[in-house]
XYZ file of C-alpha atoms in Angstrom:
91
model
C -166.904 64.899 90.050
C -169.661 62.235 90.571
C -172.261 64.891 91.517
C -171.318 66.783 88.339
C -171.721 63.757 86.192
C -174.897 62.861 87.684
C -176.269 66.343 87.358
C -175.050 66.802 83.792
C -175.304 63.414 82.078
C -177.493 61.271 84.486
C -177.335 57.821 82.981
C -176.408 58.726 79.376
C -173.140 57.936 78.060
C -170.601 60.994 77.816
C -167.138 61.720 76.383
C -164.301 62.487 78.741
C -163.407 65.495 76.818
C -166.858 66.976 77.501
C -165.864 67.495 80.907
C -163.142 69.970 79.898
C -165.560 72.148 77.848
C -166.465 75.422 79.586
C -170.025 74.358 80.218
C -168.965 71.059 81.606
C -170.813 69.117 79.006
C -174.176 70.887 78.846
C -174.841 74.685 78.607
C -178.452 73.897 79.453
C -177.553 72.440 82.683
C -174.450 74.233 83.817
C -174.782 77.463 81.962
C -172.005 78.793 79.460
C -170.063 81.001 81.786
C -167.240 78.529 82.379
C -168.747 77.323 85.768
C -169.111 73.679 84.620
C -165.523 73.031 83.411
C -163.936 70.264 85.132
C -160.165 70.263 85.862
C -157.833 67.834 87.362
C -160.549 65.192 87.210
C -158.540 62.146 85.736
C -157.675 60.584 89.082
C -161.243 60.844 90.417
C -162.539 59.525 87.117
C -160.279 56.591 87.112
C -161.230 55.800 90.763
C -164.933 55.983 89.892
C -164.273 53.464 87.002
C -162.135 51.176 89.219
C -164.818 50.877 92.059
C -167.632 50.348 89.272
C -169.530 53.433 89.897
C -169.035 54.450 86.343
C -168.752 51.921 83.419
C -166.020 52.854 80.915
C -166.773 52.110 77.287
C -164.295 52.212 74.348
C -164.607 54.867 71.597
C -167.033 53.983 68.691
C -165.082 52.963 65.701
C -165.992 51.914 62.198
C -164.271 51.485 58.971
C -161.139 53.662 58.574
C -161.934 57.058 56.945
C -165.703 56.976 57.780
C -167.620 58.682 60.463
C -169.388 57.004 63.581
C -171.918 58.609 65.711
C -174.154 57.854 68.675
C -177.849 59.001 68.782
C -180.667 58.723 71.159
C -183.030 57.545 68.340
C -182.618 55.177 65.351
C -182.742 57.086 62.166
C -183.022 56.149 58.493
C -181.258 58.329 56.139
C -183.222 58.265 52.844
C -182.320 60.164 49.423
C -185.006 62.868 49.999
C -185.536 62.660 53.750
C -184.472 61.678 57.180
C -186.921 59.361 59.203
C -186.905 58.814 63.129
C -187.854 55.191 63.465
C -187.476 54.945 67.227
C -189.712 57.882 68.335
C -192.208 56.932 70.749
C -194.796 58.465 73.107
C -192.130 59.388 75.629
C -190.179 61.748 73.061
């Protein structure tokens, strides 16, 4: 499981349900043929968290009835356009 997480997500945060997708969280890395899907992983994932190899984070929440999302960049939504304000030389 740890090898799959390192290969698929690296150091990025990921959602537990992504492990159950046929592509295991990334069609680019694992293909879309079902080979990446993780099964019976809960015990191993709990152990990785318990020993400190993986850091657990609570789900993102906001005001009830609204949407919350996580992005790799900071964006500003304007009436006529979207602007990425965190884009740098490395993107």
